[in-house]
Amino acid sequence: MKSAPSLAFKDVSFSYEEKHHDSPLIFEKMSLSVNENEFVVILGPSGSGKSTFFRLASGLEQPDSGQISIRGKEMKERLGEVGYMPQKGLLLPWRTVMENGRLPLEIKGVPKKEAEEKVKDYIDKFGLKGTENKLPHQLSGGMQQRVSFLRAMLSGSDILLLDEPFSALDSLTRFMMQEWLLTQWHQWPKTIIFITHDIEEAIFLADRILVLTQKTRKKALAEIPVPLPRPRTDEVRITPTFMKLKEKLLKEMRGEV
Ligand SMILES: Nc1ncnc2c1ncn2[C@@H]1O[C@H](COP(=O)(O)OP(=O)(O)OP(=O)(O)O)[C@@H](O)[C@H]1O
Ligand SMILES: [Mg+2]
């Protein structure tokens, strides 16, 4: 039997200020569904509503109309159901890297020593060695982003919402983190919904790309499957299929389709 979709939006409409009748609709009767263990990328230009989509999915905002379901059940309280890495406002400023990192484990009641060992393992893999006792303001933007990403990965949820997790990284570190994320996903399948405005990042990672533009957010999102074999390595970036997809997505983003 096919399992229920991890996340489904049905006819979801949303604007930030209902009371202002002139406030623009961000989404109008938007429907989509993401399957269990699927890797979906939401691609779109700045201001197209990508982060708003996550605020709705995670329950920080409620739709004006329509339904949002998680694992096949309509749910109003969604915050505890997903591992969410927001675009900003990520780390508690008074807690060290280690203390921020172990937060999701602390909440679940994992003993401190065990939690710290787990975090330590990630800290090393994420190139954050030596930062354990530093406070967020003592780190670079890219390092802060990696701590926040680490925390979302440790949430243990089988549905991860990642809002531009690698945007502040240099391209080399970014490629490494992309490969790391795919390796993790192959080892421990999860449903991943990943926001980016980087076309190549979208193609490299996704099973399916949903393109969000000012035009599409008022109806169904443009949906583009990525027929590249897995596991994917860097060589895939220079294949004809990859190039063709890039061209197609560029057109979609510009609204030429
Ligand atoms: N809290 C808010 N209150 C009112 N309007 C908002 C709020 N947050 C976002 N908006 C508006 O909603 C629209 C979509 O914003 P959103 O942050 O979802 O875009 P985005 O696609 O994530 O952009 P970016 O790529 O720059 O992160 C924008 O016009 C923005 O000004
Ligand atoms: Mg955003």
PDB file of C-alpha atoms and ligand atoms in Angstrom:
ATOM      1  CA  MET A   1       0.000   0.000   0.000  1.00  0.00           C
ATOM      2  CA  LYS A   2       1.296   3.444  -0.873  1.00  0.00           C
ATOM      3  CA  SER A   3       1.832   5.557   2.224  1.00  0.00           C
ATOM      4  CA  ALA A   4       0.182   8.940   2.750  1.00  0.00           C
ATOM      5  CA  PRO A   5       2.066  11.998   1.522  1.00  0.00           C
ATOM      6  CA  SER A   6       4.420  13.484   4.128  1.00  0.00           C
ATOM      7  CA  LEU A   7       3.072  16.953   3.413  1.00  0.00           C
ATOM      8  CA  ALA A   8       0.061  18.067   1.413  1.00  0.00           C
ATOM      9  CA  PHE A   9      -1.441  21.492   0.734  1.00  0.00           C
ATOM     10  CA  LYS A  10      -4.974  21.564  -0.623  1.00  0.00           C
ATOM     11  CA  ASP A  11      -6.385  24.809  -2.019  1.00  0.00           C
ATOM     12  CA  VAL A  12      -4.353  26.864   0.422  1.00  0.00           C
ATOM     13  CA  SER A  13      -4.856  30.628   0.290  1.00  0.00           C
ATOM     14  CA  PHE A  14      -2.802  32.990   2.387  1.00  0.00           C
ATOM     15  CA  SER A  15      -2.046  36.669   2.835  1.00  0.00           C
ATOM     16  CA  TYR A  16      -0.090  38.222   5.722  1.00  0.00           C
ATOM     17  CA  GLU A  17      -2.756  40.670   6.772  1.00  0.00           C
ATOM     18  CA  GLU A  18      -6.293  39.488   6.243  1.00  0.00           C
ATOM     19  CA  LYS A  19      -7.688  42.603   7.814  1.00  0.00           C
ATOM     20  CA  HIS A  20      -6.228  44.855   5.141  1.00  0.00           C
ATOM     21  CA  HIS A  21      -8.425  44.020   2.217  1.00  0.00           C
ATOM     22  CA  ASP A  22      -5.772  45.433  -0.125  1.00  0.00           C
ATOM     23  CA  SER A  23      -2.981  43.183   1.197  1.00  0.00           C
ATOM     24  CA  PRO A  24      -1.837  40.913  -1.634  1.00  0.00           C
ATOM     25  CA  LEU A  25      -2.508  37.195  -1.640  1.00  0.00           C
ATOM     26  CA  ILE A  26       0.733  35.286  -1.384  1.00  0.00           C
ATOM     27  CA  PHE A  27      -0.946  31.993  -2.277  1.00  0.00           C
ATOM     28  CA  GLU A  28      -4.273  31.466  -3.948  1.00  0.00           C
ATOM     29  CA  LYS A  29      -5.748  27.964  -3.819  1.00  0.00           C
ATOM     30  CA  MET A  30      -2.332  26.390  -3.947  1.00  0.00           C
ATOM     31  CA  SER A  31      -2.145  22.597  -3.909  1.00  0.00           C
ATOM     32  CA  LEU A  32       0.850  20.315  -3.780  1.00  0.00           C
ATOM     33  CA  SER A  33       1.959  17.102  -2.212  1.00  0.00           C
ATOM     34  CA  VAL A  34       5.305  15.646  -1.221  1.00  0.00           C
ATOM     35  CA  ASN A  35       5.715  11.891  -0.919  1.00  0.00           C
ATOM     36  CA  GLU A  36       7.375   9.951   1.845  1.00  0.00           C
ATOM     37  CA  ASN A  37      11.185   9.898   1.466  1.00  0.00           C
ATOM     38  CA  GLU A  38      11.049  12.222  -1.503  1.00  0.00           C
ATOM     39  CA  PHE A  39      13.626  14.992  -1.967  1.00  0.00           C
ATOM     40  CA  VAL A  40      11.760  18.028  -3.257  1.00  0.00           C
ATOM     41  CA  VAL A  41      13.348  21.391  -3.967  1.00  0.00           C
ATOM     42  CA  ILE A  42      11.338  24.605  -4.017  1.00  0.00           C
ATOM     43  CA  LEU A  43      13.050  26.980  -6.414  1.00  0.00           C
ATOM     44  CA  GLY A  44      12.090  30.588  -6.910  1.00  0.00           C
ATOM     45  CA  PRO A  45      13.358  34.156  -7.015  1.00  0.00           C
ATOM     46  CA  SER A  46      13.523  36.414  -3.970  1.00  0.00           C
ATOM     47  CA  GLY A  47      10.113  37.446  -2.689  1.00  0.00           C
ATOM     48  CA  SER A  48       8.242  34.670  -4.489  1.00  0.00           C
ATOM     49  CA  GLY A  49       6.927  33.201  -1.210  1.00  0.00           C
ATOM     50  CA  LYS A  50       9.326  30.319  -0.512  1.00  0.00           C
ATOM     51  CA  SER A  51       9.848  31.065   3.179  1.00  0.00           C
ATOM     52  CA  THR A  52       6.150  31.816   3.570  1.00  0.00           C
ATOM     53  CA  PHE A  53       5.455  28.317   2.272  1.00  0.00           C
ATOM     54  CA  PHE A  54       7.593  26.892   5.112  1.00  0.00           C
ATOM     55  CA  ARG A  55       5.990  29.176   7.704  1.00  0.00           C
ATOM     56  CA  LEU A  56       2.673  27.629   6.673  1.00  0.00           C
ATOM     57  CA  ALA A  57       4.007  24.065   6.500  1.00  0.00           C
ATOM     58  CA  SER A  58       5.604  24.314   9.953  1.00  0.00           C
ATOM     59  CA  GLY A  59       2.514  25.876  11.557  1.00  0.00           C
ATOM     60  CA  LEU A  60       4.038  29.300  12.296  1.00  0.00           C
ATOM     61  CA  GLU A  61       1.247  30.692  10.106  1.00  0.00           C
ATOM     62  CA  GLN A  62      -2.218  29.302   9.425  1.00  0.00           C
ATOM     63  CA  PRO A  63      -3.863  29.438   5.988  1.00  0.00           C
ATOM     64  CA  ASP A  64      -6.824  31.802   5.400  1.00  0.00           C
ATOM     65  CA  SER A  65      -8.534  28.855   3.712  1.00  0.00           C
ATOM     66  CA  GLY A  66      -7.637  25.351   2.551  1.00  0.00           C
ATOM     67  CA  GLN A  67      -6.051  22.404   4.354  1.00  0.00           C
ATOM     68  CA  ILE A  68      -2.539  21.396   5.302  1.00  0.00           C
ATOM     69  CA  SER A  69      -1.946  17.723   6.095  1.00  0.00           C
ATOM     70  CA  ILE A  70       1.048  15.975   7.566  1.00  0.00           C
ATOM     71  CA  ARG A  71       1.416  12.220   6.995  1.00  0.00           C
ATOM     72  CA  GLY A  72      -2.135  12.159   5.664  1.00  0.00           C
ATOM     73  CA  LYS A  73      -3.778  13.927   8.621  1.00  0.00           C
ATOM     74  CA  GLU A  74      -4.998  17.496   8.597  1.00  0.00           C
ATOM     75  CA  MET A  75      -3.174  19.254  11.417  1.00  0.00           C
ATOM     76  CA  LYS A  76      -3.363  22.683  12.952  1.00  0.00           C
ATOM     77  CA  GLU A  77      -0.430  22.110  15.323  1.00  0.00           C
ATOM     78  CA  ARG A  78       2.485  21.309  13.055  1.00  0.00           C
ATOM     79  CA  LEU A  79       5.558  22.698  14.837  1.00  0.00           C
ATOM     80  CA  GLY A  80       6.515  19.489  16.634  1.00  0.00           C
ATOM     81  CA  GLU A  81       5.898  17.370  13.543  1.00  0.00           C
ATOM     82  CA  VAL A  82       8.713  18.649  11.323  1.00  0.00           C
ATOM     83  CA  GLY A  83      12.404  19.472  11.599  1.00  0.00           C
ATOM     84  CA  TYR A  84      12.505  23.100  10.504  1.00  0.00           C
ATOM     85  CA  MET A  85      15.567  25.176   9.701  1.00  0.00           C
ATOM     86  CA  PRO A  86      14.379  28.754   9.170  1.00  0.00           C
ATOM     87  CA  GLN A  87      16.224  31.166   6.892  1.00  0.00           C
ATOM     88  CA  LYS A  88      17.315  33.414   9.754  1.00  0.00           C
ATOM     89  CA  GLY A  89      16.973  33.993  13.487  1.00  0.00           C
ATOM     90  CA  LEU A  90      18.461  30.627  13.961  1.00  0.00           C
ATOM     91  CA  LEU A  91      20.572  30.252  17.085  1.00  0.00           C
ATOM     92  CA  LEU A  92      20.065  31.179  20.719  1.00  0.00           C
ATOM     93  CA  PRO A  93      22.634  33.952  21.220  1.00  0.00           C
ATOM     94  CA  TRP A  94      23.378  33.117  24.855  1.00  0.00           C
ATOM     95  CA  ARG A  95      24.109  29.445  24.208  1.00  0.00           C
ATOM     96  CA  THR A  96      27.393  28.068  22.877  1.00  0.00           C
ATOM     97  CA  VAL A  97      27.647  26.036  19.667  1.00  0.00           C
ATOM     98  CA  MET A  98      27.512  22.823  21.716  1.00  0.00           C
ATOM     99  CA  GLU A  99      24.526  24.053  23.746  1.00  0.00           C
ATOM    100  CA  ASN A 100      22.661  25.180  20.645  1.00  0.00           C
ATOM    101  CA  GLY A 101      23.456  21.938  18.863  1.00  0.00           C
ATOM    102  CA  ARG A 102      22.235  19.656  21.610  1.00  0.00           C
ATOM    103  CA  LEU A 103      18.933  21.551  22.070  1.00  0.00           C
ATOM    104  CA  PRO A 104      16.706  19.164  20.062  1.00  0.00           C
ATOM    105  CA  LEU A 105      18.167  16.184  21.940  1.00  0.00           C
ATOM    106  CA  GLU A 106      17.736  17.968  25.279  1.00  0.00           C
ATOM    107  CA  ILE A 107      14.052  18.524  24.494  1.00  0.00           C
ATOM    108  CA  LYS A 108      13.657  14.812  23.833  1.00  0.00           C
ATOM    109  CA  GLY A 109      15.287  13.988  27.169  1.00  0.00           C
ATOM    110  CA  VAL A 110      18.491  12.428  25.804  1.00  0.00           C
ATOM    111  CA  PRO A 111      21.128  12.359  28.591  1.00  0.00           C
ATOM    112  CA  LYS A 112      23.612  15.233  28.304  1.00  0.00           C
ATOM    113  CA  LYS A 113      26.702  13.104  27.758  1.00  0.00           C
ATOM    114  CA  GLU A 114      25.092  11.057  25.009  1.00  0.00           C
ATOM    115  CA  ALA A 115      23.706  14.209  23.352  1.00  0.00           C
ATOM    116  CA  GLU A 116      27.090  15.903  23.415  1.00  0.00           C
ATOM    117  CA  GLU A 117      28.753  12.900  21.812  1.00  0.00           C
ATOM    118  CA  LYS A 118      26.247  13.010  18.962  1.00  0.00           C
ATOM    119  CA  VAL A 119      26.706  16.743  18.473  1.00  0.00           C
ATOM    120  CA  LYS A 120      30.490  16.355  18.624  1.00  0.00           C
ATOM    121  CA  ASP A 121      30.335  13.886  15.763  1.00  0.00           C
ATOM    122  CA  TYR A 122      28.423  16.388  13.617  1.00  0.00           C
ATOM    123  CA  ILE A 123      30.615  19.309  14.656  1.00  0.00           C
ATOM    124  CA  ASP A 124      33.646  17.496  13.274  1.00  0.00           C
ATOM    125  CA  LYS A 125      31.911  16.455  10.042  1.00  0.00           C
ATOM    126  CA  PHE A 126      30.604  19.991   9.449  1.00  0.00           C
ATOM    127  CA  GLY A 127      34.022  21.586   9.761  1.00  0.00           C
ATOM    128  CA  LEU A 128      33.153  23.267  13.060  1.00  0.00           C
ATOM    129  CA  LYS A 129      35.912  21.673  15.147  1.00  0.00           C
ATOM    130  CA  GLY A 130      37.102  23.975  17.915  1.00  0.00           C
ATOM    131  CA  THR A 131      33.936  26.081  17.970  1.00  0.00           C
ATOM    132  CA  GLU A 132      32.131  24.023  20.645  1.00  0.00           C
ATOM    133  CA  ASN A 133      32.443  26.688  23.346  1.00  0.00           C
ATOM    134  CA  LYS A 134      31.974  29.731  21.149  1.00  0.00           C
ATOM    135  CA  LEU A 135      28.857  31.873  21.108  1.00  0.00           C
ATOM    136  CA  PRO A 136      27.009  32.432  17.813  1.00  0.00           C
ATOM    137  CA  HIS A 137      28.212  36.041  17.432  1.00  0.00           C
ATOM    138  CA  GLN A 138      31.795  34.781  17.471  1.00  0.00           C
ATOM    139  CA  LEU A 139      31.218  32.689  14.341  1.00  0.00           C
ATOM    140  CA  SER A 140      31.093  33.641  10.666  1.00  0.00           C
ATOM    141  CA  GLY A 141      27.700  33.676   8.919  1.00  0.00           C
ATOM    142  CA  GLY A 142      28.444  30.396   7.155  1.00  0.00           C
ATOM    143  CA  MET A 143      29.456  28.730  10.425  1.00  0.00           C
ATOM    144  CA  GLN A 144      26.261  29.884  12.141  1.00  0.00           C
ATOM    145  CA  GLN A 145      24.306  28.438   9.249  1.00  0.00           C
ATOM    146  CA  ARG A 146      26.050  25.085   9.638  1.00  0.00           C
ATOM    147  CA  VAL A 147      25.257  24.971  13.384  1.00  0.00           C
ATOM    148  CA  SER A 148      21.626  25.642  12.602  1.00  0.00           C
ATOM    149  CA  PHE A 149      21.635  22.963   9.894  1.00  0.00           C
ATOM    150  CA  LEU A 150      23.243  20.537  12.342  1.00  0.00           C
ATOM    151  CA  ARG A 151      20.463  21.268  14.827  1.00  0.00           C
ATOM    152  CA  ALA A 152      17.730  20.565  12.252  1.00  0.00           C
ATOM    153  CA  MET A 153      19.427  17.268  11.320  1.00  0.00           C
ATOM    154  CA  LEU A 154      19.517  16.274  15.000  1.00  0.00           C
ATOM    155  CA  SER A 155      15.796  16.979  15.448  1.00  0.00           C
ATOM    156  CA  GLY A 156      15.221  13.355  14.443  1.00  0.00           C
ATOM    157  CA  SER A 157      12.073  14.219  12.504  1.00  0.00           C
ATOM    158  CA  ASP A 158      11.411  12.237   9.320  1.00  0.00           C
ATOM    159  CA  ILE A 159      10.266  15.436   7.570  1.00  0.00           C
ATOM    160  CA  LEU A 160      12.905  18.143   7.158  1.00  0.00           C
ATOM    161  CA  LEU A 161      12.171  21.684   5.971  1.00  0.00           C
ATOM    162  CA  LEU A 162      15.432  23.429   5.067  1.00  0.00           C
ATOM    163  CA  ASP A 163      15.245  27.089   4.063  1.00  0.00           C
ATOM    164  CA  GLU A 164      18.340  27.978   1.994  1.00  0.00           C
ATOM    165  CA  PRO A 165      20.603  26.045   4.376  1.00  0.00           C
ATOM    166  CA  PHE A 166      23.751  26.595   2.310  1.00  0.00           C
ATOM    167  CA  SER A 167      23.255  30.145   1.020  1.00  0.00           C
ATOM    168  CA  ALA A 168      26.022  31.698   3.133  1.00  0.00           C
ATOM    169  CA  LEU A 169      28.677  29.132   2.204  1.00  0.00           C
ATOM    170  CA  ASP A 170      31.536  29.441  -0.280  1.00  0.00           C
ATOM    171  CA  SER A 171      31.017  27.242  -3.347  1.00  0.00           C
ATOM    172  CA  LEU A 172      33.496  24.561  -2.307  1.00  0.00           C
ATOM    173  CA  THR A 173      31.973  24.087   1.159  1.00  0.00           C
ATOM    174  CA  ARG A 174      28.565  24.277  -0.441  1.00  0.00           C
ATOM    175  CA  PHE A 175      29.321  21.389  -2.830  1.00  0.00           C
ATOM    176  CA  MET A 176      30.657  19.359   0.090  1.00  0.00           C
ATOM    177  CA  MET A 177      27.531  19.976   2.177  1.00  0.00           C
ATOM    178  CA  GLN A 178      25.276  19.066  -0.747  1.00  0.00           C
ATOM    179  CA  GLU A 179      27.051  15.726  -1.171  1.00  0.00           C
ATOM    180  CA  TRP A 180      26.996  15.150   2.571  1.00  0.00           C
ATOM    181  CA  LEU A 181      23.247  15.775   2.687  1.00  0.00           C
ATOM    182  CA  LEU A 182      22.597  13.311  -0.149  1.00  0.00           C
ATOM    183  CA  THR A 183      24.754  10.670   1.541  1.00  0.00           C
ATOM    184  CA  GLN A 184      22.787  11.124   4.770  1.00  0.00           C
ATOM    185  CA  TRP A 185      19.519  10.893   2.900  1.00  0.00           C
ATOM    186  CA  HIS A 186      20.601   7.636   1.193  1.00  0.00           C
ATOM    187  CA  GLN A 187      21.595   6.153   4.564  1.00  0.00           C
ATOM    188  CA  TRP A 188      18.552   7.307   6.528  1.00  0.00           C
ATOM    189  CA  PRO A 189      15.707   8.084   4.162  1.00  0.00           C
ATOM    190  CA  LYS A 190      13.670  11.122   5.160  1.00  0.00           C
ATOM    191  CA  THR A 191      11.329  13.459   3.392  1.00  0.00           C
ATOM    192  CA  ILE A 192      13.344  16.560   2.585  1.00  0.00           C
ATOM    193  CA  ILE A 193      11.907  19.829   1.316  1.00  0.00           C
ATOM    194  CA  PHE A 194      14.721  22.188   0.475  1.00  0.00           C
ATOM    195  CA  ILE A 195      14.431  25.838  -0.521  1.00  0.00           C
ATOM    196  CA  THR A 196      16.968  27.507  -2.753  1.00  0.00           C
ATOM    197  CA  HIS A 197      17.231  30.139  -5.458  1.00  0.00           C
ATOM    198  CA  ASP A 198      20.279  28.366  -6.909  1.00  0.00           C
ATOM    199  CA  ILE A 199      19.305  26.411 -10.031  1.00  0.00           C
ATOM    200  CA  GLU A 200      22.330  24.069 -10.011  1.00  0.00           C
ATOM    201  CA  GLU A 201      21.858  23.241  -6.348  1.00  0.00           C
ATOM    202  CA  ALA A 202      18.216  22.390  -7.092  1.00  0.00           C
ATOM    203  CA  ILE A 203      19.082  20.017  -9.944  1.00  0.00           C
ATOM    204  CA  PHE A 204      21.927  18.325  -8.085  1.00  0.00           C
ATOM    205  CA  LEU A 205      19.738  17.515  -5.078  1.00  0.00           C
ATOM    206  CA  ALA A 206      16.151  17.019  -6.175  1.00  0.00           C
ATOM    207  CA  ASP A 207      13.909  14.190  -7.280  1.00  0.00           C
ATOM    208  CA  ARG A 208      11.467  16.881  -8.269  1.00  0.00           C
ATOM    209  CA  ILE A 209      11.682  20.670  -8.469  1.00  0.00           C
ATOM    210  CA  LEU A 210       8.695  22.903  -7.783  1.00  0.00           C
ATOM    211  CA  VAL A 211       9.149  26.350  -9.274  1.00  0.00           C
ATOM    212  CA  LEU A 212       7.559  29.248  -7.451  1.00  0.00           C
ATOM    213  CA  THR A 213       7.263  32.634  -9.155  1.00  0.00           C
ATOM    214  CA  GLN A 214       4.983  35.631  -8.750  1.00  0.00           C
ATOM    215  CA  LYS A 215       2.942  34.064 -11.516  1.00  0.00           C
ATOM    216  CA  THR A 216       2.824  30.461 -10.310  1.00  0.00           C
ATOM    217  CA  ARG A 217       2.013  31.183  -6.682  1.00  0.00           C
ATOM    218  CA  LYS A 218      -1.540  32.086  -7.698  1.00  0.00           C
ATOM    219  CA  LYS A 219      -2.087  28.607  -9.121  1.00  0.00           C
ATOM    220  CA  ALA A 220      -0.378  25.216  -9.329  1.00  0.00           C
ATOM    221  CA  LEU A 221       3.402  25.336  -9.101  1.00  0.00           C
ATOM    222  CA  ALA A 222       5.395  24.373 -12.161  1.00  0.00           C
ATOM    223  CA  GLU A 223       6.689  20.881 -11.511  1.00  0.00           C
ATOM    224  CA  ILE A 224       9.913  19.581 -13.033  1.00  0.00           C
ATOM    225  CA  PRO A 225      11.174  16.032 -12.400  1.00  0.00           C
ATOM    226  CA  VAL A 226      14.932  15.484 -12.348  1.00  0.00           C
ATOM    227  CA  PRO A 227      15.688  12.256 -14.248  1.00  0.00           C
ATOM    228  CA  LEU A 228      19.317  12.003 -13.122  1.00  0.00           C
ATOM    229  CA  PRO A 229      20.466   8.667 -11.651  1.00  0.00           C
ATOM    230  CA  ARG A 230      21.541   8.338  -8.016  1.00  0.00           C
ATOM    231  CA  PRO A 231      23.874   8.332  -6.217  1.00  0.00           C
ATOM    232  CA  ARG A 232      24.966  11.633  -7.776  1.00  0.00           C
ATOM    233  CA  THR A 233      28.514  12.877  -7.827  1.00  0.00           C
ATOM    234  CA  ASP A 234      30.064  16.088  -9.075  1.00  0.00           C
ATOM    235  CA  GLU A 235      30.451  14.719 -12.628  1.00  0.00           C
ATOM    236  CA  VAL A 236      26.688  14.889 -13.084  1.00  0.00           C
ATOM    237  CA  ARG A 237      26.956  18.702 -13.166  1.00  0.00           C
ATOM    238  CA  ILE A 238      28.488  18.679 -16.635  1.00  0.00           C
ATOM    239  CA  THR A 239      26.166  16.172 -18.333  1.00  0.00           C
ATOM    240  CA  PRO A 240      23.841  17.240 -21.171  1.00  0.00           C
ATOM    241  CA  THR A 241      20.743  16.335 -19.104  1.00  0.00           C
ATOM    242  CA  PHE A 242      21.918  18.663 -16.355  1.00  0.00           C
ATOM    243  CA  MET A 243      22.574  21.504 -18.833  1.00  0.00           C
ATOM    244  CA  LYS A 244      19.183  21.082 -20.505  1.00  0.00           C
ATOM    245  CA  LEU A 245      17.396  21.150 -17.167  1.00  0.00           C
ATOM    246  CA  LYS A 246      19.281  24.289 -16.235  1.00  0.00           C
ATOM    247  CA  GLU A 247      18.088  26.042 -19.354  1.00  0.00           C
ATOM    248  CA  LYS A 248      14.514  24.922 -18.796  1.00  0.00           C
ATOM    249  CA  LEU A 249      14.486  26.083 -15.184  1.00  0.00           C
ATOM    250  CA  LEU A 250      15.943  29.444 -16.085  1.00  0.00           C
ATOM    251  CA  LYS A 251      13.043  29.964 -18.467  1.00  0.00           C
ATOM    252  CA  GLU A 252      10.542  28.897 -15.817  1.00  0.00           C
ATOM    253  CA  MET A 253      12.072  31.277 -13.290  1.00  0.00           C
ATOM    254  CA  ARG A 254      11.885  34.156 -15.762  1.00  0.00           C
ATOM    255  CA  GLY A 255       8.248  33.271 -16.382  1.00  0.00           C
ATOM    256  CA  GLU A 256       8.827  32.571 -20.060  1.00  0.00           C
ATOM    257  CA  VAL A 257       6.917  29.301 -20.049  1.00  0.00           C
TER     258      VAL A 257
HETATM  259  N1  LIG B   1       5.973  38.752   8.238  1.00  0.00           N
HETATM  260  C1  LIG B   1       5.570  39.313   7.078  1.00  0.00           C
HETATM  261  N2  LIG B   1       4.601  40.255   7.049  1.00  0.00           N
HETATM  262  C2  LIG B   1       4.172  40.809   5.892  1.00  0.00           C
HETATM  263  N3  LIG B   1       4.658  40.462   4.665  1.00  0.00           N
HETATM  264  C3  LIG B   1       5.629  39.528   4.617  1.00  0.00           C
HETATM  265  C4  LIG B   1       6.138  38.898   5.817  1.00  0.00           C
HETATM  266  N4  LIG B   1       7.091  37.997   5.447  1.00  0.00           N
HETATM  267  C5  LIG B   1       7.162  38.079   4.101  1.00  0.00           C
HETATM  268  N5  LIG B   1       6.294  38.975   3.589  1.00  0.00           N
HETATM  269  C6  LIG B   1       6.078  39.278   2.156  1.00  0.00           C
HETATM  270  O1  LIG B   1       5.661  38.096   1.509  1.00  0.00           O
HETATM  271  C7  LIG B   1       6.288  37.940   0.237  1.00  0.00           C
HETATM  272  C8  LIG B   1       7.027  36.610   0.185  1.00  0.00           C
HETATM  273  O2  LIG B   1       8.089  36.624   1.131  1.00  0.00           O
HETATM  274  P1  LIG B   1       9.000  35.339   1.423  1.00  0.00           P
HETATM  275  O3  LIG B   1       9.866  35.657   2.577  1.00  0.00           O
HETATM  276  O4  LIG B   1       8.112  34.147   1.531  1.00  0.00           O
HETATM  277  O5  LIG B   1       9.837  35.240   0.071  1.00  0.00           O
HETATM  278  P2  LIG B   1      11.073  34.287  -0.317  1.00  0.00           P
HETATM  279  O6  LIG B   1      10.715  33.619  -1.611  1.00  0.00           O
HETATM  280  O7  LIG B   1      11.429  33.420   0.816  1.00  0.00           O
HETATM  281  O8  LIG B   1      12.261  35.338  -0.605  1.00  0.00           O
HETATM  282  P3  LIG B   1      13.868  35.193  -0.363  1.00  0.00           P
HETATM  283  O9  LIG B   1      14.406  34.357  -1.491  1.00  0.00           O
HETATM  284  O10 LIG B   1      14.340  36.601  -0.461  1.00  0.00           O
HETATM  285  O11 LIG B   1      14.085  34.594   0.977  1.00  0.00           O
HETATM  286  C9  LIG B   1       7.177  39.166   0.060  1.00  0.00           C
HETATM  287  O12 LIG B   1       6.487  40.097  -0.725  1.00  0.00           O
HETATM  288  C10 LIG B   1       7.365  39.684   1.469  1.00  0.00           C
HETATM  289  O13 LIG B   1       7.524  41.081   1.474  1.00  0.00           O
HETATM  290 MG    MG B   2      13.075  33.222   2.030  1.00  0.00          MG
END
